[in-house]
XYZ file of C-alpha atoms in Angstrom:
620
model
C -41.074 -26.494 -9.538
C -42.495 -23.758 -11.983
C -44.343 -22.614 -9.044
C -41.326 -22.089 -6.883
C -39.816 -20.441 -10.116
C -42.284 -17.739 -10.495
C -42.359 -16.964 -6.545
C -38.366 -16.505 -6.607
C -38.234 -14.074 -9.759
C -41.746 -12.155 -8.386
C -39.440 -12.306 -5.142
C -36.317 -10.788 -7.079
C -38.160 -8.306 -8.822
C -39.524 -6.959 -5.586
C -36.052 -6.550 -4.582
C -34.749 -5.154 -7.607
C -32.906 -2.042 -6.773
C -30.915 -4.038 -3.726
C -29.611 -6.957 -6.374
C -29.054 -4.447 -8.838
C -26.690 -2.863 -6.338
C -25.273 -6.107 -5.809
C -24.628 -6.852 -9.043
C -23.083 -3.434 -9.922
C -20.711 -3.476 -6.853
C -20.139 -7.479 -7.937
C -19.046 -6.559 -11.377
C -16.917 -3.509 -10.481
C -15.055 -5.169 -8.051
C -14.620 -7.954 -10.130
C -13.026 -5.638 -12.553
C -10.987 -3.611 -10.439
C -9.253 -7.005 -9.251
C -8.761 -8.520 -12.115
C -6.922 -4.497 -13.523
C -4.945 -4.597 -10.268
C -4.410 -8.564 -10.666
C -3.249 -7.964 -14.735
C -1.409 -4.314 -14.283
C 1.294 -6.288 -11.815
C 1.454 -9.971 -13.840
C 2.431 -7.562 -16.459
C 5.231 -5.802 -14.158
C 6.123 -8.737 -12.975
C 6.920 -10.342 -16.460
C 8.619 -6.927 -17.888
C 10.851 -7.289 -14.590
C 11.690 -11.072 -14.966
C 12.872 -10.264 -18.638
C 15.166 -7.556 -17.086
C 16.710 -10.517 -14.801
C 15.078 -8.447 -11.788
C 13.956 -10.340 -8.754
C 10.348 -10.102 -7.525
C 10.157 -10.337 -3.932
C 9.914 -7.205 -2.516
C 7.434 -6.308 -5.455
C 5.377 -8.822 -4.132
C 5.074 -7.070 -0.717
C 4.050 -4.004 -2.284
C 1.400 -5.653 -4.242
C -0.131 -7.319 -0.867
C -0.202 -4.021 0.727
C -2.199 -3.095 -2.857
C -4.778 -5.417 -2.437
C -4.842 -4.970 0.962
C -5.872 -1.564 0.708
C -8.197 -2.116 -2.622
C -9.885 -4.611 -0.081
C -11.127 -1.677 1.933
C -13.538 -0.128 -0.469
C -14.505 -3.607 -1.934
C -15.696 -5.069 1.140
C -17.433 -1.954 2.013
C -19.594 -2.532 -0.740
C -20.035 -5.745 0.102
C -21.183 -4.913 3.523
C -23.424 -2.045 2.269
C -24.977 -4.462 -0.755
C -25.845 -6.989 2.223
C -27.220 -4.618 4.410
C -29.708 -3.438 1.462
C -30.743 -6.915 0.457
C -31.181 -7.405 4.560
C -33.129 -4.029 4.853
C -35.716 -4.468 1.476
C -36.697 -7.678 1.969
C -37.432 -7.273 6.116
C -41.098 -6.765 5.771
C -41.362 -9.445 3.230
C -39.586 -11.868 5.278
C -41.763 -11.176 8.117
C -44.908 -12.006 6.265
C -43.562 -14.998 4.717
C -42.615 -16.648 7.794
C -46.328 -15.400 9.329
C -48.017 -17.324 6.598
C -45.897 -20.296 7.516
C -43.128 -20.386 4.761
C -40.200 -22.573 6.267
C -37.370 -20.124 7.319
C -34.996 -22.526 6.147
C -36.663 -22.625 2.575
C -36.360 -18.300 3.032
C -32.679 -18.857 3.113
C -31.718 -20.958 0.671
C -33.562 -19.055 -2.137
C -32.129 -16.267 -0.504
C -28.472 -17.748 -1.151
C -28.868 -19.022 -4.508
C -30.433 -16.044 -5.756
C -27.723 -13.943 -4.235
C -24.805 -15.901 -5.171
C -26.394 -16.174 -8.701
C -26.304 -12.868 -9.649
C -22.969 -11.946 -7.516
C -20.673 -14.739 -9.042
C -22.306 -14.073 -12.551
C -21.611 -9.985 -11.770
C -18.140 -10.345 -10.944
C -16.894 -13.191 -13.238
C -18.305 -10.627 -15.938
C -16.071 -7.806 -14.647
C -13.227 -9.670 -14.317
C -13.347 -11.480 -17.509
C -14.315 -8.474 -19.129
C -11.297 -6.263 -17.360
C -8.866 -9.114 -17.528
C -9.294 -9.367 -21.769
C -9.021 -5.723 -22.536
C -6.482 -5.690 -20.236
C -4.687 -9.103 -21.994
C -4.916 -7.724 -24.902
C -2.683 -4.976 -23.479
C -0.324 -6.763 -21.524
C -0.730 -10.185 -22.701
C -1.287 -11.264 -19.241
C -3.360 -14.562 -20.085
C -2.779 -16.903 -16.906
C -2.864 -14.198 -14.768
C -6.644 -13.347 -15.934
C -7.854 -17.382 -15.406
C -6.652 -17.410 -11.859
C -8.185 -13.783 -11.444
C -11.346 -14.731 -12.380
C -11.497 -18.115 -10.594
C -10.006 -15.936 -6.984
C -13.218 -13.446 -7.522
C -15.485 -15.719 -8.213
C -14.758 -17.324 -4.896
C -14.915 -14.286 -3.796
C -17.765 -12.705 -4.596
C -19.816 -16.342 -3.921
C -18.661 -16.072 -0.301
C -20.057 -12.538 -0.081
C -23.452 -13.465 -1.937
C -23.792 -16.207 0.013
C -23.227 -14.062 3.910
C -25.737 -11.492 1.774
C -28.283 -14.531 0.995
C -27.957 -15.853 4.769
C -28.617 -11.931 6.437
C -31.489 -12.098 4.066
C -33.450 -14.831 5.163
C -33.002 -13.756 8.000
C -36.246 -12.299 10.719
C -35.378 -8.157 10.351
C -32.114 -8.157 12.390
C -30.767 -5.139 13.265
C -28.943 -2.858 10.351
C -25.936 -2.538 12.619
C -25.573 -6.125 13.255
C -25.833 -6.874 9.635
C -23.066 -4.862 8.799
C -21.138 -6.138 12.188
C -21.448 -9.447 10.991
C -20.678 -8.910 7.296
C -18.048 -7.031 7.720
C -16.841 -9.903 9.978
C -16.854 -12.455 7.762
C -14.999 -10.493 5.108
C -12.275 -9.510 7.326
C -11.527 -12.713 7.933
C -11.652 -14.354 4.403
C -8.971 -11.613 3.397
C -6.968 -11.981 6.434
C -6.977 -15.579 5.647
C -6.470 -15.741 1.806
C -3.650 -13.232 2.094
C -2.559 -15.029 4.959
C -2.518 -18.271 3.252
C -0.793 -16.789 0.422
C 2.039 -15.216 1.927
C 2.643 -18.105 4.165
C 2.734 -20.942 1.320
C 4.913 -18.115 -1.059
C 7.468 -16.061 0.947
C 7.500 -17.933 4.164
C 7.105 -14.841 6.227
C 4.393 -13.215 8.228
C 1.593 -11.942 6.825
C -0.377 -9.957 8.614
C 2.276 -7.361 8.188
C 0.768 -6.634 4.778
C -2.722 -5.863 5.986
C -1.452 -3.449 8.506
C -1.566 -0.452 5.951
C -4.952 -1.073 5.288
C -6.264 -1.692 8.946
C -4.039 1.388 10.249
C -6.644 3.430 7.388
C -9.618 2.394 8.165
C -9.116 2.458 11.631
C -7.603 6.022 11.235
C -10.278 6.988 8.850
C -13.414 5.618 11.143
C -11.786 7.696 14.317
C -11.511 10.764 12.258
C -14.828 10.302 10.748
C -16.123 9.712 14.303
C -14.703 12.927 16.006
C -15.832 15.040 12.893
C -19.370 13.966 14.014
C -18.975 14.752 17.072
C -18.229 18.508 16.302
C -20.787 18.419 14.340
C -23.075 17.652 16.811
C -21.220 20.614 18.874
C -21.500 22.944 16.223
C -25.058 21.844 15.537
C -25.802 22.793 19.172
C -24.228 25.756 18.742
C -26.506 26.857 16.001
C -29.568 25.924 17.496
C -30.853 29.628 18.616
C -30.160 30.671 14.697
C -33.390 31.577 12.477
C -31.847 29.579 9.524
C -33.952 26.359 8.349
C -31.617 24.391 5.650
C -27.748 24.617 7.482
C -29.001 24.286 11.017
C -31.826 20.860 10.057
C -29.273 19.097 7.749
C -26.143 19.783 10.939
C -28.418 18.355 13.201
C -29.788 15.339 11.093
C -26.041 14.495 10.048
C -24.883 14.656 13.475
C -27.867 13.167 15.783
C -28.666 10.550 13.234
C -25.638 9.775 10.082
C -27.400 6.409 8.969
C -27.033 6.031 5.160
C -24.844 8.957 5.503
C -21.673 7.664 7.592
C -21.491 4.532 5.178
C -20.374 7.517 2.519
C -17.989 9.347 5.066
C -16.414 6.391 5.564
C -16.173 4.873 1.507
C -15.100 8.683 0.659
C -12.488 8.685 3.283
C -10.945 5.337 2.054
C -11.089 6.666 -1.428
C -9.673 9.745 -0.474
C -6.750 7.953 1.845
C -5.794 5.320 -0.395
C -5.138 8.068 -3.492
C -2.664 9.725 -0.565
C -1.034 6.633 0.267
C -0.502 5.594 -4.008
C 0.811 9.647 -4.602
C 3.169 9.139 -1.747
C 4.686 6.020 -2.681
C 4.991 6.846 -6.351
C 6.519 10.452 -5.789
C 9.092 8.617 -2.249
C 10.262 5.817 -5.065
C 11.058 8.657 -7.789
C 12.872 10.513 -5.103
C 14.923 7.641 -3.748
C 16.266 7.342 -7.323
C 19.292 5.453 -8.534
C 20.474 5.790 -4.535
C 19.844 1.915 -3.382
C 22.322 0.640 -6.454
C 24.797 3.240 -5.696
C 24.759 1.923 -2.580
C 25.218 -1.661 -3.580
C 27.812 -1.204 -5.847
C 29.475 1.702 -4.308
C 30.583 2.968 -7.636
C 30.592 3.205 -10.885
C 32.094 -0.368 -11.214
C 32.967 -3.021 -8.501
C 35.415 -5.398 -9.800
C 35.262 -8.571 -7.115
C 36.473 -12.161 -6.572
C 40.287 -11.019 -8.453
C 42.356 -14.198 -8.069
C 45.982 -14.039 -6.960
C 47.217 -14.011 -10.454
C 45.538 -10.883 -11.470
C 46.669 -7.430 -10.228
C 44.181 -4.691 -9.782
C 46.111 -2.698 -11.975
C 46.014 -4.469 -14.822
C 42.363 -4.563 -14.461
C 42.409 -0.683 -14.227
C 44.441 -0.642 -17.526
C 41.985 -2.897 -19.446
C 39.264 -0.944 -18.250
C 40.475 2.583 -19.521
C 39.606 3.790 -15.955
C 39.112 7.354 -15.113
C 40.080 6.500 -11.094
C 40.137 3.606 -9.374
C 40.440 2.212 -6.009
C 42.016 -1.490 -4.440
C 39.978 -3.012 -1.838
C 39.734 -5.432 0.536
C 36.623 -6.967 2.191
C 37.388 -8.745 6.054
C 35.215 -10.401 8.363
C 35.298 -9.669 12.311
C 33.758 -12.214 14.842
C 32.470 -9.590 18.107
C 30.039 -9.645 20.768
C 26.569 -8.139 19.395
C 23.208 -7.902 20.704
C 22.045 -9.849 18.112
C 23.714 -12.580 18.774
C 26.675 -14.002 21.049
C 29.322 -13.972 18.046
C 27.751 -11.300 15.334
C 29.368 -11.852 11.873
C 30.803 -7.899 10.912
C 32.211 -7.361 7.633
C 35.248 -5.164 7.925
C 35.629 -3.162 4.164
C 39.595 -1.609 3.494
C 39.668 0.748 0.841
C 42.465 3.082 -0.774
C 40.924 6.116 1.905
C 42.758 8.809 -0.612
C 40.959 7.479 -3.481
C 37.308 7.605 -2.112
C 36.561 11.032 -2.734
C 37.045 10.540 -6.601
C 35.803 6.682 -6.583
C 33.037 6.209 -4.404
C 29.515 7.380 -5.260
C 28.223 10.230 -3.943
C 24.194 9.753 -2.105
C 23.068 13.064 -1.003
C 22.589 12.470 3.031
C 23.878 9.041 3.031
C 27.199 8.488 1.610
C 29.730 11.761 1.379
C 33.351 10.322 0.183
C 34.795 13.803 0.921
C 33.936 13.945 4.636
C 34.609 9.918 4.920
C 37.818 10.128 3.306
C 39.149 13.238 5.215
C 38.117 11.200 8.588
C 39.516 7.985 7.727
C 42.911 9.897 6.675
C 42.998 12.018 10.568
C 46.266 10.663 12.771
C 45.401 8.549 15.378
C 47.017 7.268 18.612
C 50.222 4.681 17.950
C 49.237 1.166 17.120
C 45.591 2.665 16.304
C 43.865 3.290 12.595
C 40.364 5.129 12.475
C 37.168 3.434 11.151
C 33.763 4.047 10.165
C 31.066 2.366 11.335
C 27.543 2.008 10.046
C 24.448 2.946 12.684
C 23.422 -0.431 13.094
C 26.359 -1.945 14.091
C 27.211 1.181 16.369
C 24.250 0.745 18.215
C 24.732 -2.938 18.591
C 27.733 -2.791 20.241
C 26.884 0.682 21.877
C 30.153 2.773 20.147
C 29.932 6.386 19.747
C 32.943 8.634 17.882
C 36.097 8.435 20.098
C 35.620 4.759 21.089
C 38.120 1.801 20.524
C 37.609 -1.362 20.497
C 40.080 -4.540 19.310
C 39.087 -6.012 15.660
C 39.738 -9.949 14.827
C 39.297 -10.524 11.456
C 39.689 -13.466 9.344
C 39.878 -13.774 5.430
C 43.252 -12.767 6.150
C 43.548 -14.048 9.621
C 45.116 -10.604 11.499
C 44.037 -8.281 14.583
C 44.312 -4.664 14.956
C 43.056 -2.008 16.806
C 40.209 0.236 15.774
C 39.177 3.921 17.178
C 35.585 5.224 15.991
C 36.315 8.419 13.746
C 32.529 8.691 12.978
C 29.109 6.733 12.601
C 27.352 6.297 9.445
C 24.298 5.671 8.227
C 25.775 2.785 5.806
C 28.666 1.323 4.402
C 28.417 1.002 0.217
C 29.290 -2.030 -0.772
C 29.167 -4.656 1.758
C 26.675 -7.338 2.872
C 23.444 -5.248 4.728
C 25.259 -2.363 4.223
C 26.937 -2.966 7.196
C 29.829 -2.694 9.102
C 33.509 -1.189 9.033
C 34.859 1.311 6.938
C 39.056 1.208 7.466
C 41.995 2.082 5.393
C 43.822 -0.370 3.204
C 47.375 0.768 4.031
C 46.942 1.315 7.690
C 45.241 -1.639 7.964
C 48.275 -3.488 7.282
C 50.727 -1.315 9.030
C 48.947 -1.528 11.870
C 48.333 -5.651 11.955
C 51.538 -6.641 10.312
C 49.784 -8.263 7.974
C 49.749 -8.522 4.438
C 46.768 -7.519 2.995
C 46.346 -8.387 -0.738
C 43.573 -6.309 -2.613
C 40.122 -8.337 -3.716
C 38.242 -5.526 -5.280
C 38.737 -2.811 -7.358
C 36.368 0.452 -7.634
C 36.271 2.158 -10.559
C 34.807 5.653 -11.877
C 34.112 5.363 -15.809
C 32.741 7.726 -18.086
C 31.164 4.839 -20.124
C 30.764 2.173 -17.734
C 28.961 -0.266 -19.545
C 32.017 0.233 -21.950
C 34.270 -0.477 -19.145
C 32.411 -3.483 -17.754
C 32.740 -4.789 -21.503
C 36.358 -4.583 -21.836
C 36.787 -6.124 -18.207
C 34.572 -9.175 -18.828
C 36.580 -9.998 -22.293
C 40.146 -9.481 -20.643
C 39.636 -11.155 -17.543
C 36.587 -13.772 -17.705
C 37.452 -15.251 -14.303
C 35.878 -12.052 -12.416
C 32.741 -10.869 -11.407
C 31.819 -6.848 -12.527
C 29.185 -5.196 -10.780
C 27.366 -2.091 -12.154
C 24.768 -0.084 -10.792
C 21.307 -1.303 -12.942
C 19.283 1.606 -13.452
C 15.779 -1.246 -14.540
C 15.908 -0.923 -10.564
C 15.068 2.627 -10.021
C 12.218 2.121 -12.587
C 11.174 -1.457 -11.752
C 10.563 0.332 -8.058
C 8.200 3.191 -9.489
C 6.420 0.741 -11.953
C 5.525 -1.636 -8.498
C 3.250 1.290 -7.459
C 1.452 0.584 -10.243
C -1.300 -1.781 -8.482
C -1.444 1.247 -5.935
C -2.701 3.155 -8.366
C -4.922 1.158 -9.479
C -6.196 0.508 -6.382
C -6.694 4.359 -5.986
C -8.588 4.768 -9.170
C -10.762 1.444 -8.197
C -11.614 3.074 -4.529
C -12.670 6.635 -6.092
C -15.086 4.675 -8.423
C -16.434 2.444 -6.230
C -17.000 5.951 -3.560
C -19.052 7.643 -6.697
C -21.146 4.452 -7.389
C -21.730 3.942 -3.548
C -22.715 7.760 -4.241
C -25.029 7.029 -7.019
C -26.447 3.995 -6.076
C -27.221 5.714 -2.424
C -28.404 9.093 -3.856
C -31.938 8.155 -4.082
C -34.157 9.031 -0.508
C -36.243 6.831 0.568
C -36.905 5.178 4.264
C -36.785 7.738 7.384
C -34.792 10.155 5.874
C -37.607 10.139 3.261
C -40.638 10.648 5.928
C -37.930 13.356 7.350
C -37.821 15.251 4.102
C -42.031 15.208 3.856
C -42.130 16.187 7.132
C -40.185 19.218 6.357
C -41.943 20.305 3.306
C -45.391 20.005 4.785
C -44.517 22.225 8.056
C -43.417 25.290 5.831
C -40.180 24.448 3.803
C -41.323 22.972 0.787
C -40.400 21.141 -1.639
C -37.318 22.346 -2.685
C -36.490 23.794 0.633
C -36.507 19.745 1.949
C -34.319 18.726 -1.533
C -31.485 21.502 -0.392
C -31.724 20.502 2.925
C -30.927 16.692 1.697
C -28.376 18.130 -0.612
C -26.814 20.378 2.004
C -26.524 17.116 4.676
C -25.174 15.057 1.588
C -22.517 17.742 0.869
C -21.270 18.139 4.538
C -20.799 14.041 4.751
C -18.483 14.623 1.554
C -16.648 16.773 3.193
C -16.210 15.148 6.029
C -15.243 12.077 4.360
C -12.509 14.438 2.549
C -11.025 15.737 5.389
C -11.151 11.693 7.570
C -9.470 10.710 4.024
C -6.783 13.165 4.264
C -6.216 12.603 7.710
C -6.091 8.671 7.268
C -4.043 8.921 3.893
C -1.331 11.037 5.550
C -0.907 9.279 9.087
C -1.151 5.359 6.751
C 1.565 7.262 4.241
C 3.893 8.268 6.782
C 3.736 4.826 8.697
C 4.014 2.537 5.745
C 5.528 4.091 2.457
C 8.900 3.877 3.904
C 8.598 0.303 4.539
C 7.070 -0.504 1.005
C 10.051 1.530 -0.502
C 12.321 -0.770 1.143
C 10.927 -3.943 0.004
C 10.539 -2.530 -3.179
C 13.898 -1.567 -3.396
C 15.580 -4.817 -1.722
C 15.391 -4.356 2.197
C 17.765 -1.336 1.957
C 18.820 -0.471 6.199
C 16.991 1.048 8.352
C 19.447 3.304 8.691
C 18.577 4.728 5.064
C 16.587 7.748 4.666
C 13.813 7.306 2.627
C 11.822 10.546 2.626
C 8.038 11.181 2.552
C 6.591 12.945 -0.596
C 3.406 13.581 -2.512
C 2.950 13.348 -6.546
C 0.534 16.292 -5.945
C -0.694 16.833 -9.797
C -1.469 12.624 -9.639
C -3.297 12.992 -6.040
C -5.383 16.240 -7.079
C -6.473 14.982 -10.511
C -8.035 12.011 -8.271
C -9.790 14.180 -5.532
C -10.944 16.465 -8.262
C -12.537 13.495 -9.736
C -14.277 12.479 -6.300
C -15.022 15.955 -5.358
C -16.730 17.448 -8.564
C -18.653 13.714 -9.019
C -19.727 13.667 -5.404
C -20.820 17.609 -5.425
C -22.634 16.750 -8.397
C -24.438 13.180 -6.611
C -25.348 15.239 -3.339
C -26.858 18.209 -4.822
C -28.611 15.318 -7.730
C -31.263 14.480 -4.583
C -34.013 12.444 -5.795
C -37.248 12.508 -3.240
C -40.205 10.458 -3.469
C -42.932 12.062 -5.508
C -45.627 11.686 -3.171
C -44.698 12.940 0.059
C -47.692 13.568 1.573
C -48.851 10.085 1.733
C -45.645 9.233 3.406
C -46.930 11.519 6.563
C -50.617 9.422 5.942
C -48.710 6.203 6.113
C -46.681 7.175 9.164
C -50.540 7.874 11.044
């Protein structure tokens, strides 16, 4: 047993550099977890003690880990690959002397998972207490911990396994690593989402897919021009620009794996700006819309009159309302469920809130107010339901409503993008009074709006005069509970630049081909430092590459998925609601300044063998 003791550390020791890069990567993704893990537990709780409700949040924080999953499995992949590539030689002339491959392997496994699971428990535990003692986030850090140890055991363990293995290829390693990773995340998540919300979860991976697959393409064609431009420059006299072009382009190697972990770096800070700087700009828009004004006063029983309610309330405005339900014909269904919403159409310009390209109570209340044709009363109808039943401005069309039980006849006076105030934000927008001229019907009012200076005040008063109603008020904890869920985003920004500039660090040293490259080119007439700015001149152009496939990645990923993640952050607002793209640009260049001054500072830090002459001996 001692004997098999002292041949697996002398083993380890051999490999030192490889574990140690295992171990680093281990412990800082461990860490960067376990933040991301304890930043939204903390959210989370703040929100639940604001009565807010966590769902979408929790599609937001998928997409988070989703995308923090990127850089973390790189390094995974790339930690393998090095274990696979420094012990190749030794495996070889184990299994020559007749050492039992199987025997390879499982020292290979234990030794790997040893120092992985030890690595990252450390870095979560460690991240998870500072960050406990911050947020006081204590069950969150025990099941953070236990999810990256399993974790990080998994990926020891595929390490351990390529390990023992007889020298396969580099590009298979990291085929078949990457493999296995893909589908533990794809599965956990999976799993997760499934057993939780109930709903599909693959959804939440897309964002992360759609940027690596963006950023790999873009990485991908920018070698190819390379390679052009390398060609190009062939005739030229210069030595360092036209050797490193050609070495990045003919043959990237250690190189691409930093394109690519700069890239995801570089797009996942674009996608976190964007989604921070889209939920600021949404604003307090979603609630107006829910609401539809300052106050909603709804369920008023028959023995209450609006205007009493109006009186208590001290109101500035107000507005009777009732809320209908049509049965019609829909594409979504044989009998689609409409709600039909009757207000006071002279009172909506001073009741209903204003959004800035959604809701206009001006324009809506001069349309709803136009004559129409005998036995006809104008409506507005949201985009969803227009294109549903295929109406455009002009049309009629009969309306049977129930809740009261009447039927009138409708002509389309416009198409909106919503209606404030109703189920979906869907449906009808009609007058009260012309509602019941035209059905000859009585329609008693439901709901009042109200425009308050104070409303708070105004809710108050309401709530003490008349218990048996329900007020609603616009919350503004929304708008900020919607901002604070891009929290983990950043996070997962800040994790992906430092994991880039470790990959950076941990990479920086030359050794291998590229090393017998660099001899080579100080022995036929460069030089020493000739071959270290040639190695620093090829590092530099992969940066910068790796910027530019970032940007492209992070802008393409931000324009397909941050208006999604604003809606479920913000409660599945319509479709039919604008949700613009924009860029916190101070937050986004503090970030790439951080990347691109460390990694200028890594490339040009180029460490070459001392002995480079017996590198050129060893290759004859």
């Amino acid at each position: 047993m001692s004997g098999g003791i002292r041949f697996a550390l002398r083993r380890a020791g051999a490999a030192r550099a490889s574990l140690v890069a295992l171990a680093v990567f281990a412990g800082l993704s461990g860490a960067l977890v376990s933040a991301a893990a304890s930043v939204d537990a903390a959210r989370v709780a703040h929100s639940a003690e604001e009565g807010l409700a966590s769902d979408g949040s929790a599609g937001v924080a998928a997409v988070a880990v989703g995308m923090l999953a990127l850089p973390v499995a790189l390094a995974a992949v790339l930690s393998a690959a090095e274990v696979t590539r420094s012990r190749a030689g030794e495996t070889r002339l184990l299994l020559a002397r007749g050492m039992r491959p199987r025997r390879l392997v499982t020292m290979a496994v234990f030794e790997a998972a040893l120092i992985a699971t030890v690595a990252g428990l450390a870095g979560a535990l460690g991240a998870g207490v500072f960050l406990w003692m911050l947020t006081a986030a204590a069950a969150q850090v025990v099941l953070t911990a236990t999810g990256v140890a399993v974790f990080v055991v998994g990926t020891a363990g595929a390490a351990g396994l390529l390990a023992g293995r007889e020298s396969p290829p580099a590009r298979g390693v990291a085929v078949a690593v990457a493999a296995i990773i893909v589908v533990a995340i794809v599965t956990g998540v999976a799993t997760w989402r499934l057993l939780t919300f109930g709903v599909d979860p693959i959804s939440f991976l897309a964002p992360a897919l759609l940027l690596l697959v963006v950023a790999t393409a873009s990485t991908v064609l920018a070698l190819a021009g390379l390679r052009m431009l390398s060609s190009a420059a062939s005739r030229s006299r210069g030595l360092i620009l036209v050797t490193a072009l050609r070495r990045l382009s003919r043959r990237p190697g250690r190189s691409a794996s930093s394109m690519i972990a700069v890239a995801i770096a570089v797009g996942i800070s674009v996608v976190a700006a964007s989604y921070t700087s889209s939920a600021v700009g949404v604003g307090e828009g979603p609630e107006a819309l829910r609401v539809g004004a300052d106050l909603r006063v709804v369920t008023i029983p028959a023995d209450v009159t609006p205007s009493a309610i109006s009186a208590a309330a001290g109101a500035d405005a107000a507005m009777e309302g009732r809320q209908l339900v049509a049965s019609m014909p829909s594409t979504r269904s044989e009998r689609d469920r409409v709600p039909i919403l009757a207000l006071e159409s002279q009172q909506i310009r001073e009741v209903m809130t204003a959004i800035p390209g959604v809701v206009d109570p001006g324009e809506w209340s001069e349309r709803l107010s136009r004559p129409s044709s005998a036995g006809q009363i104008p409506a507005l109808v949201s985009q969803d339901v227009a294109d549903d039943l295929g109406l455009i401005e002009g049309d009629s069309l009969a309306l049977d409503a129930s809740s009261p039980s009447l039927t009138a006849d409708l002509v389309v006076a416009g198409v909106v993008p919503v209606i404030p105030g109703t189920p979906g934000s869907r449906g009808f927008l009609v007058d009260l009074a012309r509602l019941a001229v035209v059905s000859g019907e009585r329609v008693e009012p439901n709901q009042l709006w109200i425009a308050a200076d104070d409303p708070g005040a105004s809710a108050a008063l309401i709530e003490r005069e008349y218990p048996q109603v329900v007020v609603l008020a616009p919350d503004p904890a929304v708008a900020a509970d919607r901002v604070a869920q891009g929290s983990i985003l950043q996070v997962s920004a800040i994790g992906s630049v430092l994991i880039a500039l470790t990959l950076l660090v941990l990479r920086g040293r030359v050794s291998g081909v590229e090393a017998r490259d660099a001899a080579l080119l100080s022995i036929v007439g460069a030089g020493r430092r000739g071959a270290t700015t040639v190695v620093a001149t090829q590092n530099t152009t992969a940066l910068v590459v790796g910027f530019v496939a970032g940007i492209i990645g992070g802008a393409v990923t931000a324009a397909a998925t941050v208006p999604p993640a604003v809606r479920w952050a913000s409660g599945d607002l319509p479709a039919a609601y604008p949700v613009g793209i924009q860029v916190d640009v101070p937050a986004l260049l503090v970030l790439l300044a951080v990347l691109l001054v460390g990694g200028l500072a890594i490339a040009w830090w180029v460490r070459l063998p001392r002995a480079l002459a017996r590198l050129i001996r060893e290759d004859e």
